[in-house]
Structure formats: structure tokens, C-alpha cells
Coordinates of C-alpha atoms and ligand atoms in Angstrom, one line a residue:
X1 CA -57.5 28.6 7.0
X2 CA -58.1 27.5 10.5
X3 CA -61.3 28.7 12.2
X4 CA -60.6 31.2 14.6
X5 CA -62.5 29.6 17.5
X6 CA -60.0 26.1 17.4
X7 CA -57.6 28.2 17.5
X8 CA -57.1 28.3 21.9
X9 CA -58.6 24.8 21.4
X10 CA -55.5 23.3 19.4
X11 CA -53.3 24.9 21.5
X12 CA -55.1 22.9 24.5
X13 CA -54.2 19.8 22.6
X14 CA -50.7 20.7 21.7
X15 CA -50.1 20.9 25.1
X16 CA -51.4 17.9 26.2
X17 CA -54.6 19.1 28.1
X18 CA -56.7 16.7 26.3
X19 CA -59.9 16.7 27.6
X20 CA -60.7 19.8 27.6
X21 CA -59.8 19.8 24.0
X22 CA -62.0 17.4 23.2
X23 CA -64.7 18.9 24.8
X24 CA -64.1 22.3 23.1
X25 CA -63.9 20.7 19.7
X26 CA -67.3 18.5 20.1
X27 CA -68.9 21.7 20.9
X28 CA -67.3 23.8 17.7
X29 CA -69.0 20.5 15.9
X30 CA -72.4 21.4 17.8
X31 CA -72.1 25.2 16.4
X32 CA -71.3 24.0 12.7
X33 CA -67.4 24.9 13.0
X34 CA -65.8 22.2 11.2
X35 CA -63.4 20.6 14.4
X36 CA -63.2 16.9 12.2
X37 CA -59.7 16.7 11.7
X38 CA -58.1 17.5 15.2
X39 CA -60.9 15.6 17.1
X40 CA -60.0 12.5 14.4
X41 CA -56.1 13.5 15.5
X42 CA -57.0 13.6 18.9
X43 CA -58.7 10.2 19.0
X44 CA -55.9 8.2 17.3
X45 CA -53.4 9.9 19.5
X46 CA -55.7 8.4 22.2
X47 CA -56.2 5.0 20.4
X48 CA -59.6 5.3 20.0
X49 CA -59.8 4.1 16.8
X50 CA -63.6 3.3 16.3
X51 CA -64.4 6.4 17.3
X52 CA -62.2 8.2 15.0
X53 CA -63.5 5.9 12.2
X54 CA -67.2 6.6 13.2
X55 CA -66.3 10.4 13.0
X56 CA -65.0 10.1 9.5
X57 CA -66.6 7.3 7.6
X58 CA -69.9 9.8 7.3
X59 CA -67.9 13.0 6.1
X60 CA -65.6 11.0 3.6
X61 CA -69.1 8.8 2.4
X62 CA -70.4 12.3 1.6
X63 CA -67.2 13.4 -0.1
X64 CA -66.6 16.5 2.3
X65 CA -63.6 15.7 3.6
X66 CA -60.1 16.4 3.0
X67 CA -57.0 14.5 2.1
X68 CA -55.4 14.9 6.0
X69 CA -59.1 13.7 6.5
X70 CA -58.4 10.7 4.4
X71 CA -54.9 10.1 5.8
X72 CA -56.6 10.0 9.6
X73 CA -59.4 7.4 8.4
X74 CA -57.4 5.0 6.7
X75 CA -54.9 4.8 9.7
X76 CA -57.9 4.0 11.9
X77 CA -59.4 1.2 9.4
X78 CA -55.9 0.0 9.6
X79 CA -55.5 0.1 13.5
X80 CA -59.0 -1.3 13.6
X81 CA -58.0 -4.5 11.3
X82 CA -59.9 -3.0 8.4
X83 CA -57.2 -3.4 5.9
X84 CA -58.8 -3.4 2.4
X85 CA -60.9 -0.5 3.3
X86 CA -57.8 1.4 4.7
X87 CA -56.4 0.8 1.5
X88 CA -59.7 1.7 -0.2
X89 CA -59.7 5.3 1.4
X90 CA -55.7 6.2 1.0
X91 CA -55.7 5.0 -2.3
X92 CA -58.5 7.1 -3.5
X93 CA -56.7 10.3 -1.4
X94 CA -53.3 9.3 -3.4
X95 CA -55.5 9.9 -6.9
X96 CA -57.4 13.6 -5.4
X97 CA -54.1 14.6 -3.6
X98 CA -51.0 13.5 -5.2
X99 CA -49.2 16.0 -4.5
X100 CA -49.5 15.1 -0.1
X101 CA -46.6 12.8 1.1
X102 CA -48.8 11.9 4.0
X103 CA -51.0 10.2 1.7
X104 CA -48.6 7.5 -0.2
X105 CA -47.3 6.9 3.6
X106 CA -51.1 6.1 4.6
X107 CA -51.3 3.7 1.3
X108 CA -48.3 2.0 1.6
X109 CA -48.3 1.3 5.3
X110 CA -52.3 0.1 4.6
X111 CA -50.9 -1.8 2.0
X112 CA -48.2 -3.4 4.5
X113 CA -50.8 -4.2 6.2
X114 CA -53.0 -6.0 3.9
X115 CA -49.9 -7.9 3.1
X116 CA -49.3 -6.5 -0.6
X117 CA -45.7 -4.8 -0.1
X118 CA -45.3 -4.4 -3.6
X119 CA -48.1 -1.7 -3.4
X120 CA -46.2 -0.5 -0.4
X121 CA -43.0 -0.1 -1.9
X122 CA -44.4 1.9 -4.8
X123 CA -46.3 4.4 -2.3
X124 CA -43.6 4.9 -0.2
X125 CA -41.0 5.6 -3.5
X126 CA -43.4 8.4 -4.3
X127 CA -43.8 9.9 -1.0
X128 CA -39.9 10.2 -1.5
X129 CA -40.0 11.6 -4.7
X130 CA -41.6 14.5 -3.1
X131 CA -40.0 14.9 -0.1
X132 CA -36.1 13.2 -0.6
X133 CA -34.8 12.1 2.5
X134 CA -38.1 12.5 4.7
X135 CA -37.0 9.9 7.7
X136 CA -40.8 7.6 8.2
X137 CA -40.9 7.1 4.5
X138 CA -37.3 5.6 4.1
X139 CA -37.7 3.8 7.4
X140 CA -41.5 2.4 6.1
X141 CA -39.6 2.3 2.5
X142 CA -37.0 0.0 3.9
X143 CA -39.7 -2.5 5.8
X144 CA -41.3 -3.1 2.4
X145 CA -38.1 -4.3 0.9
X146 CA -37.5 -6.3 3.9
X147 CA -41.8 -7.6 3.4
X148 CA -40.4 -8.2 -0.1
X149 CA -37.4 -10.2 1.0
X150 CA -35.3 -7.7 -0.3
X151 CA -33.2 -6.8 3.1
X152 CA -29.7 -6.2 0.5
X153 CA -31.6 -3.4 -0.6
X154 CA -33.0 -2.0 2.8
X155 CA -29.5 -1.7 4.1
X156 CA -27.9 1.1 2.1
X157 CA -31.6 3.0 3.2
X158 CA -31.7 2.5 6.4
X159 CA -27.5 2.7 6.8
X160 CA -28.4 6.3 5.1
X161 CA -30.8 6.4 7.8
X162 CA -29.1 6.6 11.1
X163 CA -25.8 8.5 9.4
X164 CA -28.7 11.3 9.1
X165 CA -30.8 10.8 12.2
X166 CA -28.4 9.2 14.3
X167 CA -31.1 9.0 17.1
X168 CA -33.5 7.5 15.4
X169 CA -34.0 4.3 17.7
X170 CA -36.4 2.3 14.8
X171 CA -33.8 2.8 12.2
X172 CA -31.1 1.3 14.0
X173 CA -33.6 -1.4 15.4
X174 CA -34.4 -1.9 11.3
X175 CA -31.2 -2.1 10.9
X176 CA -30.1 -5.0 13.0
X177 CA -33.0 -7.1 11.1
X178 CA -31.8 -6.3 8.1
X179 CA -27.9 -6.8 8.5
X180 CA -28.6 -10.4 10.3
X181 CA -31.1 -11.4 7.5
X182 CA -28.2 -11.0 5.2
X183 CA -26.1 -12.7 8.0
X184 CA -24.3 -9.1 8.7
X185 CA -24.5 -10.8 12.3
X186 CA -21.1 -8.3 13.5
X187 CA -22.3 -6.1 12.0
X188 CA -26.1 -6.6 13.1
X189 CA -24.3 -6.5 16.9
X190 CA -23.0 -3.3 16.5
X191 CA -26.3 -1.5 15.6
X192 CA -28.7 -3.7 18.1
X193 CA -25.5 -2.3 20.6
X194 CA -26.8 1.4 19.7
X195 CA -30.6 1.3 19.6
X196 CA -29.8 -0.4 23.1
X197 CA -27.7 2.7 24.3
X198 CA -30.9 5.0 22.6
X199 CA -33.3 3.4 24.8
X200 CA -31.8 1.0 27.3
X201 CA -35.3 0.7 29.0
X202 CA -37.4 -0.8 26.2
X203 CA -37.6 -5.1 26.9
X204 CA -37.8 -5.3 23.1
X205 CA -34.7 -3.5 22.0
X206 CA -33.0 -5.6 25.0
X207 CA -34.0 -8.6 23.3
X208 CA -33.1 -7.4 20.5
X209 CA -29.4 -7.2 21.7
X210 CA -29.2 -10.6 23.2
X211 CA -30.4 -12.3 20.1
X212 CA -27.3 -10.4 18.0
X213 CA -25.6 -11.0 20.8
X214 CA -26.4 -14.9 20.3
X215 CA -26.1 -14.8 16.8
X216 CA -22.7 -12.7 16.6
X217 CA -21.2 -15.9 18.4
X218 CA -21.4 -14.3 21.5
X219 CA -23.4 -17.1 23.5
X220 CA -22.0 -17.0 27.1
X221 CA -22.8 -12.7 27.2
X222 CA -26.6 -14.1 25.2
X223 CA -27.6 -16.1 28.3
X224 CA -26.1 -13.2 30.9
X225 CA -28.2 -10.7 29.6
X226 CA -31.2 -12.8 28.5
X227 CA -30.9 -14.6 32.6
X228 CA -31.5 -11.1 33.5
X229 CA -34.1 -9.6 31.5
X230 CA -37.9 -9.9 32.0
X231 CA -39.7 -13.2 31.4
X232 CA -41.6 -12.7 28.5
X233 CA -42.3 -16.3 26.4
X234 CA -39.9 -14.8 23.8
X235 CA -37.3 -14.0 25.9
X236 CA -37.4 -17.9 27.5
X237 CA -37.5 -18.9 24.2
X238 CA -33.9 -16.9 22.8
X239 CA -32.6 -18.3 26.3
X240 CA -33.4 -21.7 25.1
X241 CA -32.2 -21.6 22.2
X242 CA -28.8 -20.1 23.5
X243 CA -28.3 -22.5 25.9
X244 CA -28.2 -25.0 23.3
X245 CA -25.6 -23.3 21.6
X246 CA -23.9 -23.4 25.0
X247 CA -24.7 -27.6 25.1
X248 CA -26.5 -26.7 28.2
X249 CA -29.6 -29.0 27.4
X250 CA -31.3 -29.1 30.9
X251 CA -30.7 -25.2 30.9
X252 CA -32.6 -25.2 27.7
X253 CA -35.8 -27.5 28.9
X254 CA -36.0 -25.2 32.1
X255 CA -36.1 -22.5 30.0
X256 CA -38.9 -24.1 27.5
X257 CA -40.6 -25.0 30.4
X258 CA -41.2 -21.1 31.7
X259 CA -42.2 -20.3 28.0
X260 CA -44.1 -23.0 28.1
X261 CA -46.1 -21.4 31.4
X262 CA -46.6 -18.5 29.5
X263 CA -47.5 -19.5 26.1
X264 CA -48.7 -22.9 26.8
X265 CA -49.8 -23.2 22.6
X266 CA -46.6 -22.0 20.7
X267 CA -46.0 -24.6 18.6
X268 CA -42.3 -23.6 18.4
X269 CA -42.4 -24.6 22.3
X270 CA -44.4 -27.8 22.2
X271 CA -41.7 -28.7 19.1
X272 CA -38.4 -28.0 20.9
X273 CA -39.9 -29.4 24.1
X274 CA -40.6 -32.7 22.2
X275 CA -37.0 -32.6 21.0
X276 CA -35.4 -32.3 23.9
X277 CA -37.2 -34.9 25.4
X278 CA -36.7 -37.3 22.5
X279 CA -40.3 -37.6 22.2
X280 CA -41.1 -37.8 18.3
X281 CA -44.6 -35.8 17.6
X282 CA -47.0 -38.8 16.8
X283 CA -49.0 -35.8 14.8
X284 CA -47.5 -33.3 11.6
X285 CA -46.7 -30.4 13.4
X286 CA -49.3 -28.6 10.7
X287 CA -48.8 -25.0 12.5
X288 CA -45.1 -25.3 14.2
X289 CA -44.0 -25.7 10.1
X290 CA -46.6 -22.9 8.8
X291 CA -45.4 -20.7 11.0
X292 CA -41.5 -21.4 10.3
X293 CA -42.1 -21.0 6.8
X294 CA -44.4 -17.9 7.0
X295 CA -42.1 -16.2 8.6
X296 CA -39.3 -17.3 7.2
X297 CA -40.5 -17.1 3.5
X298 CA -39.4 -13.6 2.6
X299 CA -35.7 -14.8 3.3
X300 CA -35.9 -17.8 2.3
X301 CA -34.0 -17.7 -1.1
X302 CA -31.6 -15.4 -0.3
X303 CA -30.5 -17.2 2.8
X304 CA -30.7 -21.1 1.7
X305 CA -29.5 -20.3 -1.8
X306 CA -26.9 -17.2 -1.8
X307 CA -25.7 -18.0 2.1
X308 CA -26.0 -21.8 2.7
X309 CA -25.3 -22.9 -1.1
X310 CA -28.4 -24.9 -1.0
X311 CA -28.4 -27.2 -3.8
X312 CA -30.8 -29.9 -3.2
X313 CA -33.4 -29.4 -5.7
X314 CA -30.6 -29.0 -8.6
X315 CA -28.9 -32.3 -7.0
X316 CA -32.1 -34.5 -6.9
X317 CA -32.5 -33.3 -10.8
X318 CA -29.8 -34.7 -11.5
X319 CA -29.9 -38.1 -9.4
X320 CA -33.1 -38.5 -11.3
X321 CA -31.8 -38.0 -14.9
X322 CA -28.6 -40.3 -13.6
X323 CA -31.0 -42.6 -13.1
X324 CA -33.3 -42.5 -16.4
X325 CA -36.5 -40.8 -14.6
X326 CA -36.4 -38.2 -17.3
X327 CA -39.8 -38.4 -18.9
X328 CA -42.7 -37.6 -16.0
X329 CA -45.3 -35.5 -17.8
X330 CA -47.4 -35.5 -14.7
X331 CA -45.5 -34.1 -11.4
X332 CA -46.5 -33.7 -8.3
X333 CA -43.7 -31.4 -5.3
X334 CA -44.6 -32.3 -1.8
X335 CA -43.5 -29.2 0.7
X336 CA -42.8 -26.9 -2.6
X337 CA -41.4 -24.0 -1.1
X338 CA -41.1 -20.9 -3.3
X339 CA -40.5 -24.0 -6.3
X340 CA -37.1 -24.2 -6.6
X341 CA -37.7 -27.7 -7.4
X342 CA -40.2 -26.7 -9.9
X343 CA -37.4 -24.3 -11.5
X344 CA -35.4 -27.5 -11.8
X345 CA -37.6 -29.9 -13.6
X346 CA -39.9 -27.3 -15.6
X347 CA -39.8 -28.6 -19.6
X348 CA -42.0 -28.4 -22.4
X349 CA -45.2 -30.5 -21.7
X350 CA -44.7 -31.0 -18.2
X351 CA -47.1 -30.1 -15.9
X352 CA -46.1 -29.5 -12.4
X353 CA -48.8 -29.3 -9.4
X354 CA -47.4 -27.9 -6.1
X355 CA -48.9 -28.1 -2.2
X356 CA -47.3 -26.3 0.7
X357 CA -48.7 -25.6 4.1
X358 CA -47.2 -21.8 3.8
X359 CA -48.9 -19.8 2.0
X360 CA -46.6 -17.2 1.7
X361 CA -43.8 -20.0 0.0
X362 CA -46.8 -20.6 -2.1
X363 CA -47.1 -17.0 -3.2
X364 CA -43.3 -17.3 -4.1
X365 CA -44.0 -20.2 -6.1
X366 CA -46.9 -19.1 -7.5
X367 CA -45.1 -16.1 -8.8
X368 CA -42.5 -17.9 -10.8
X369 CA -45.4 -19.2 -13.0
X370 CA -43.9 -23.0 -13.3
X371 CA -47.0 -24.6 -11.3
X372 CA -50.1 -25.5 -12.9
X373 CA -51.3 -26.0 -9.7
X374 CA -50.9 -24.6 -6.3
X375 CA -52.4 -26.0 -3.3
X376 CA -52.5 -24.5 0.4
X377 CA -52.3 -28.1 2.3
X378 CA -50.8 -30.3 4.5
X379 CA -49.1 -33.1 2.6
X380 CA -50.7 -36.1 3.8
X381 CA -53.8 -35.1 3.8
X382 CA -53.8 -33.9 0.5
X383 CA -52.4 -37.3 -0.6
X384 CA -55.0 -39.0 1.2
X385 CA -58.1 -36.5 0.1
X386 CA -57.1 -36.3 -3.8
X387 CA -58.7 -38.6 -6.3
X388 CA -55.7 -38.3 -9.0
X389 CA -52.7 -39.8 -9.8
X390 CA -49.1 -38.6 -11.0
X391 CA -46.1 -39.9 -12.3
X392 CA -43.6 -38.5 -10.2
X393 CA -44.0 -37.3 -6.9
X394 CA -41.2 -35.4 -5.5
X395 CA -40.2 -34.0 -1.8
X396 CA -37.2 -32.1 -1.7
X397 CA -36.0 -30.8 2.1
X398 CA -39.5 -31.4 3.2
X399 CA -39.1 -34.8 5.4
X400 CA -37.3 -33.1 7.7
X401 CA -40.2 -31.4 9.2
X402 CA -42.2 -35.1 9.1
X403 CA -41.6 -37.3 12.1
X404 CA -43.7 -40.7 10.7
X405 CA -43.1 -41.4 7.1
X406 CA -44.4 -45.0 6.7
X407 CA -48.0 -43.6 6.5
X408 CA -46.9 -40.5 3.6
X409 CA -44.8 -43.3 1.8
X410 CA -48.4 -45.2 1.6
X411 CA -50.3 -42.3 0.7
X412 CA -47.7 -41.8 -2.4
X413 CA -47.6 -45.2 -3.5
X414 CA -51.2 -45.1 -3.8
X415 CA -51.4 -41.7 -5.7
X416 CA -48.4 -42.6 -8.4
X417 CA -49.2 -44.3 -11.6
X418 CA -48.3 -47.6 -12.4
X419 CA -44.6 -47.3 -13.0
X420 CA -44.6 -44.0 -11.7
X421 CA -41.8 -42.4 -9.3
X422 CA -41.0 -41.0 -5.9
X423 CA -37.9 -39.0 -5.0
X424 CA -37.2 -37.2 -1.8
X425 CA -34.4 -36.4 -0.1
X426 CA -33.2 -36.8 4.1
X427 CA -30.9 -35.8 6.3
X428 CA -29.2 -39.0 8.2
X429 CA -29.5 -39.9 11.6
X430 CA -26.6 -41.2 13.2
X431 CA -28.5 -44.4 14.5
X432 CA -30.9 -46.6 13.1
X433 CA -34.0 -44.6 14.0
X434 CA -35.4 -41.5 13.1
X435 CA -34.1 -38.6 15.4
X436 CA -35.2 -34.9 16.4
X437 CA -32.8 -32.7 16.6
X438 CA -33.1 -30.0 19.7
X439 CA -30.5 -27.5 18.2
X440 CA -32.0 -27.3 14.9
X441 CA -35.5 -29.0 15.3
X442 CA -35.3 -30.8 12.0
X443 CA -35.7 -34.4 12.0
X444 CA -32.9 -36.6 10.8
X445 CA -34.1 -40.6 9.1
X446 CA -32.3 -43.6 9.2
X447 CA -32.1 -44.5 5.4
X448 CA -32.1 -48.3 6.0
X449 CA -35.2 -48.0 7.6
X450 CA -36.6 -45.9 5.1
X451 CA -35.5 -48.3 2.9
X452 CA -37.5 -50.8 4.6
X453 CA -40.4 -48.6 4.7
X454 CA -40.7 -48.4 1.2
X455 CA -40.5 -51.8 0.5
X456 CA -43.7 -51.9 3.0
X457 CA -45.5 -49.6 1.2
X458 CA -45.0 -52.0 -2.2
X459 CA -42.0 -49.7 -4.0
X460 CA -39.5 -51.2 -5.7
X461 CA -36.7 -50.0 -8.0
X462 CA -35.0 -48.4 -4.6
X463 CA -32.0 -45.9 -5.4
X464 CA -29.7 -44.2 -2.8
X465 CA -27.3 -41.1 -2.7
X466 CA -25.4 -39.6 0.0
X467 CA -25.1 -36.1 -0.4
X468 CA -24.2 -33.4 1.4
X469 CA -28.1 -31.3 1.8
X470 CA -26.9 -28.1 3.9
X471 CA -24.0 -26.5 5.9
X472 CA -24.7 -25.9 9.3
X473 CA -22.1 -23.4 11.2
X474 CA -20.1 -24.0 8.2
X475 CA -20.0 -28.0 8.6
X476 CA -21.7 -29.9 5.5
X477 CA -24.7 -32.1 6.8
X478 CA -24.7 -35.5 5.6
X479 CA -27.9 -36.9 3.8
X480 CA -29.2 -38.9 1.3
X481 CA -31.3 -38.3 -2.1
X482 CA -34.0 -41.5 -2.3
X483 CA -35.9 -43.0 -5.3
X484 CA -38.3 -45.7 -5.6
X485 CA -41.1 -46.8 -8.5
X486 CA -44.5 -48.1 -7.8
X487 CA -44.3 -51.7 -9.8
Ligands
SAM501 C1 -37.1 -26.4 3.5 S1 -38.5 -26.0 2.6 C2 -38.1 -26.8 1.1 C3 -38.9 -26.2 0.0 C4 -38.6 -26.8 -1.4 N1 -39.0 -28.2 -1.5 C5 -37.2 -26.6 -1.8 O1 -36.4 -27.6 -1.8 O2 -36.8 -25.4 -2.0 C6 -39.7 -27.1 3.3 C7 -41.1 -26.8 2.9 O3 -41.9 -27.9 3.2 C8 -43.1 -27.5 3.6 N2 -43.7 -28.5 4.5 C9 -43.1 -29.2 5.5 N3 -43.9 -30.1 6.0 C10 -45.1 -30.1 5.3 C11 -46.3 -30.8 5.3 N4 -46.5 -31.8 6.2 N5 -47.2 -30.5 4.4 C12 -47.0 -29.6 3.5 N6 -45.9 -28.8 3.4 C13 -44.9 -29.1 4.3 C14 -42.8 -26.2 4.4 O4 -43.9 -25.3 4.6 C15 -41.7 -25.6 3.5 O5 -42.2 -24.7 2.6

């Protein structure tokens, strides 16, 4: 029952005349007329989150609150960066007031936030349970699946989604992510087309469109559109990148250049700057690769494995049993992904140590429960730091991203046992250097050299295969799978 004093005052706020609300519900507080939750509303509406979160933290410390009390605190932790306390508070609202959608919503988009969508996804399936069909809980529903990377099963929500609420611009937005993480890219084109006729005005859903645009095959209408909209470093960036498509590579350095002025730091620009200027990076690129792979981890598998048949790992298994390196107890995978390599070689009294710089391939790997060991680092330096030894050290897809090997070949000979092997596998330049590529930004290695390399590095035993490693635009990428022994 609402006090009949906020009564004028809520109608203030409803229509807008905020200040004067605010005033009128401070002074309800002053008389003892309990005006918390539309003064906490009132704040978040205004984005004044640690004011809303000093308002509430007190009344829910003393247990007086109530759960739309709850819901409006843990959105302010959240807003305020605060995430394990966000979750804190809606979780303990989901347990007093199960019953409340808006409560699982306030866990599971805290959870998002605090990076543990599996949380999410549950909270959001039992806001649904309780109200079927409610349009912010499929929509938040469908962005944990796609945290998950599960973007299959966002689709037939979110396609649900805008066949209900057709004008619902973050559905169809939602959409186009998940149809081109699944490589929908048509159909991707078709709904970035309609959140772009919903809000033609919004630089984001624009770039949106020029990027499905690009991806759809649609290059020469990508760099017409992206030519004309606003300059923002991403928006340079997509140009870039479709002018490359378009084999326009000074087009492409001018545009790295103006993302370049704008975000001087992005490591994706300093990378694709280098590449285009045939400069190879004399450092690893530690936060140009963390980056690709954080972001790129929840797709990861389904995109290399069930889109570009990516076999590697199962090949290199095999080139090593081929070649009678079948008995490793100790086993240490450079770059380990989400351990498909692990997957691969995992037997009975094996013990398989993992490093990655991504943590969140780690967290894959981690989760298939192969590893003994699991380390967030950079490969070299781990290699240099560590005191132990293995007897097989393995690097599957990972010198790709590694300009300079003869130091890492070093680094391995010295941490393999006597007898001990390495394995990796390249993709082949088409000279007798090493090469960065500006289209994909993946380095390519001249196997004779690298052949040469390990011979410097005192390995011996030297195998080669020439596979194909990936498909790129539907053309096999030639490469080779590499074995040497220390002794
Ligand atoms: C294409 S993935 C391959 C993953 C796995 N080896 C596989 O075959 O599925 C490359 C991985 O190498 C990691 N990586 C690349 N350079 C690295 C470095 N210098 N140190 C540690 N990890 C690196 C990336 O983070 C990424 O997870």
C-alpha cells in the first residue's frame, strides 16, 4: 500500500518533472514516510548510482527493505563495478522472494556481470518459468547462451523474439550476433538491415550493418557506408579491414592510421599496422593475442571445429604416433586453447600441464578436466621462469601468433628431457622468411628456416608434414606439422 502523501509525488516522476520529485520524496524521508524505493528508482534512472547504493546499503544491512528494494541495490553495485556484492544482494532476494521475476533478472544480469553465465542462465530460465514469454528475460536469456558460447541455442529465442516484438531494436541487434557467430552471415544481413530501419540514427546499429554488410560478401556497399559514417576507432578499424577484402592496402593503412589517432594503444591497431607495413613485432604481442582469444573464446569451438573442420590437434596426434612419440608421460601444450590438444593425447598415466595467455580458453580447458595443470602465461616466459622439465612439449596453431621463434625453440630445448620431444605445427610462407599476414594477421614460417632454427637450438631427430591446418574463404591453407628431439 502506497503512502498517500507519494502519491502526487510519483506522479511528478512519472511525468518526468524530476526534481521536484526528488525534493518531495527526501522530505517524506525527513517526516518518516518510507520514499526509499522511488528515490533509489529515481537515482538509477538518473545514473547516480552511488547515491542510490548509499541510500540502500543501510536499509538492506538492517534487513528492512524489500525485494524491489533488493532488485534496485544490486543494479547499482553492478553499475558501480561492484559485481560480487550485486550478486550478493540479488541472490539473497532470489531465496526471500522467489516468487518476483525482477529478482532472477537482477541475479542473472549480476551474474553476467561477474562473468559466471552459467549462474545467469539459470536465473533468467526461472524468471521465465514465471512469466513465459516476458521479452528482457529471453533477450538477457539469449546473451547468456551467447556468454556460454551457445549462440545455436540463442537463435530459436531471440528468432521467437522479434516474431513477437517485432520492434524490439536489441533483439534484432542480438540477433545479427548470433546468426554471424554461427556464420548465418545472409541471414545476420537481413536482421542488422531491420534494427537499422528501427533506429537508423544510433552509430552502433550502423556499424552494426556495415560489418554484416562486410561479412555477407558485400564489401564494395561495407566501405560506402562505413566511408560515410562517424569516425569512431571501431568504425576505422571495420573500414580497414574491408578494404582489405577489397585488396585496397593503402586504403586500409590510411584507415589504421585514423584509428590509430584515436586509439593510439589498441593492440589490434599497432598489429595490423605492423602487418601492413611488413614490420614483424620484435616483441609477443602478449595483449593483441589475449584479447583475440578472450573475445573470441566463447566461439571458439564451434567455429574452428563445426565451421572450419579444424583438425590440427587430431593430425599432430597422429604425425606423432606415425612417428613412434607414443610414450610421453610428462606433457607440456604451449598456447592450449580450450585443450583440444589435450582431448587428443589424454591416456592413462599421462599428465598434461597447460599455459595460455587467455584466460577465458583457460577456463574452457580447465573445464574438460584433462590438465593437471593450468597456467595463465605468456609462453616464453613461462619457459624461461620454470624450473621443470617435460618430455614432450607440444604447440598446436599457436606459432602463428609468434613472430621470432629461435628464442621459444631455445627456451624448449632447454626445458625437455634428455630424449624428450617437440611438436608444433605452422602455416607456410610463400618465401624463405617468416611473413605477417595483413588480411588475417597471422604469421606464416618458412619451414626450412625453421628447420635451421632447430638445428641451432641443438634438436635433432627433425620430422616434417605438409598439411593442410585451416580453410580460409573456403581455400585450404597450406602448412606443416614439425618434430624434433633434444639429443
Ligand atoms: C588458435 S588457438 C589454438 C589453441 C589450441 N592449441 C588448439 O589447437 O586448439 C591459439 C592459442 O594460443 C594462445 N597463444 C598465442 N600466443 C601465445 C603466447 N605467446 N603465449 C601463450 N599463449 C599464446 C592463444 O591465447 C590461443 O589460445
Amino acid at each position: 500500500m502506497v503512502d498517500a502523501r507519494l502519491e502526487p509525488l510519483l506522479a511528478l516522476h512519472r511525468a518526468g518533472r524530476l526534481g521536484e520529485a526528488e525534493a518531495g520524496y527526501r522530505q517524506c524521508l525527513a517526516e518518516g514516510i518510507d520514499a526509499t524505493l522511488p528515490l533509489s528508482g529515481l537515482l538509477l534512472q538518473q545514473g547516480r548510482h552511488a547515491e542510490a547504493a548509499g541510500l540502500l546499503e543501510p536499509v538492506f544491512a538492517a534487513g528492512t527493505h524489500s525485494p524491489d528494494m533488493a532488485v534496485n541495490l544490486s543494479i547499482a553495485l553492478r553499475k558501480l563495478g561492484r559485481d560480487a556484492d550485486a550478486v550478493r544482494v540479488a541472490r539473497q532476494a532470489s531465496t526471500s522472494a522467489p516468487e518476483r521475476p525482477a529478482v532472477w533478472n537482477a541475479l542473472g544480469l549480476a551474474a553476467l556481470e561477474a562473468g559466471d553465465a552459467q549462474t545467469a542462465l539459470a536465473a533468467f530460465g526461472e524468471g521465465l518459468r514465471l512469466v513465459p514469454g516476458n521479452a528482457a528475460l529471453a533477450l538477457h536469456r539469449a546473451k547468456a547462451l551467447r556468454r556460454l558460447g551457445r549462440p545455436a541455442e540463442a537463435l530459436p529465442l531471440l528468432e521467437q523474439l522479434v516474431a513477437t516484438a517485432p520492434d524490439l531494436l536489441e533483439a534484432w541487434r542480438d540477433l545479427t550476433t548470433a546468426r554471424s557467430a554461427v556464420g548465418q552471415h545472409a541471414a545476420a544481413l537481413d536482421s542488422a538491415t531491420r534494427a537499422l530501419q528501427l533506429d537508423p540514427h544510433d552509430p552502433d546499429v550502423a556499424l552494426e550493418h556495415a560489418s554484416a554488410l562486410m561479412h555477407a560478401g558485400r564489401t564494395g556497399e561495407a566501405i560506402r557506408r562505413l566511408e560515410r559514417l562517424e569516425g569512431k576507432a571501431q568504425t576505422w578499424m571495420w573500414l580497414a579491414q574491408a578494404r582489405l577484402r577489397d585488396n585496397d592496402v593503402a586504403g586500409a593503412r590510411a584507415a589504421y592510421a585514423r584509428a590509430a589517432e584515436r586509439d593510439p594503444d589498441n593492440p589490434f591497431v599497432k598489429h595490423f599496422l605492423a602487418a601492413i607495413d611488413g614490420d614483424l613485432p620484435t616483441e609477443v604481442e602478449a595483449d593483441y593475442i589475449r584479447k583475440l582469444f578472450d573475445d573470441f573464446a566463447p566461439r571458439f569451438e564451434s567455429i574452428l571445429v563445426d565451421g572450419l573442420a579444424y583438425g590440427t590437434p587430431k593430425l599432430l596426434a597422429q604425425f606423432l604416433a606415425a612417428n613412434g612419440v607414443t610414450g610421453a608421460r610428462q606433457v607440456l601444450d604451449l598456447g592450449c586453447g580450450t585443450g583440444l590438444m589435450g582431448v587428443e593425447l589424454a591416456a592413462p598415466g599421462r599428465m598434461i600441464d597447460g599455459l595460455d595467455l587467455s584466460e577465458r580458453m583457460l577456463a574452457q580447458a580447465r573445464a574438460k578436466g584433462i590438465y593437471r595443470e593450468l597456467h595463465s602465461a605468456e609462453l616464453l616466459q613461462f619457459l624461461r621462469d620454470t624450473p621443470r622439465r617435460w618430455d614432450l612439449v607440444l604447440a598446436v596453431d599457436v606459432f602463428v601468433y609468434v613472430a621470432h621463434l629461435a628464442p621459444v625453440f631455445a627456451a624448449v630445448h632447454q626445458r625437455l628431457e634428455d630424449g624428450g620431444h617437440f611438436a608444433f605445427s605452422i602455416e607456410c610462407s610463400d618465401g624463405a622468411g617468416t611473413q605477417l599476414l595483413p588480411r588475417t594477421g597471422r604469421y606464416r614460417h618458412a619451414p626450412e628456416q625453421l628447420v635451421r632454427l632447430l638445428a641451432d637450438a641443438g634438436f635433432t631427430a627433425i620430422r616434417r608434414e605438409p598439411v593442410t591446418v585451416r580453410f580460409e574463404v573456403g581455400e585450404p591453407v597450406a602448412g606443416e606439422l614439425l618434430l624434433a628431439r633434444r639429443g
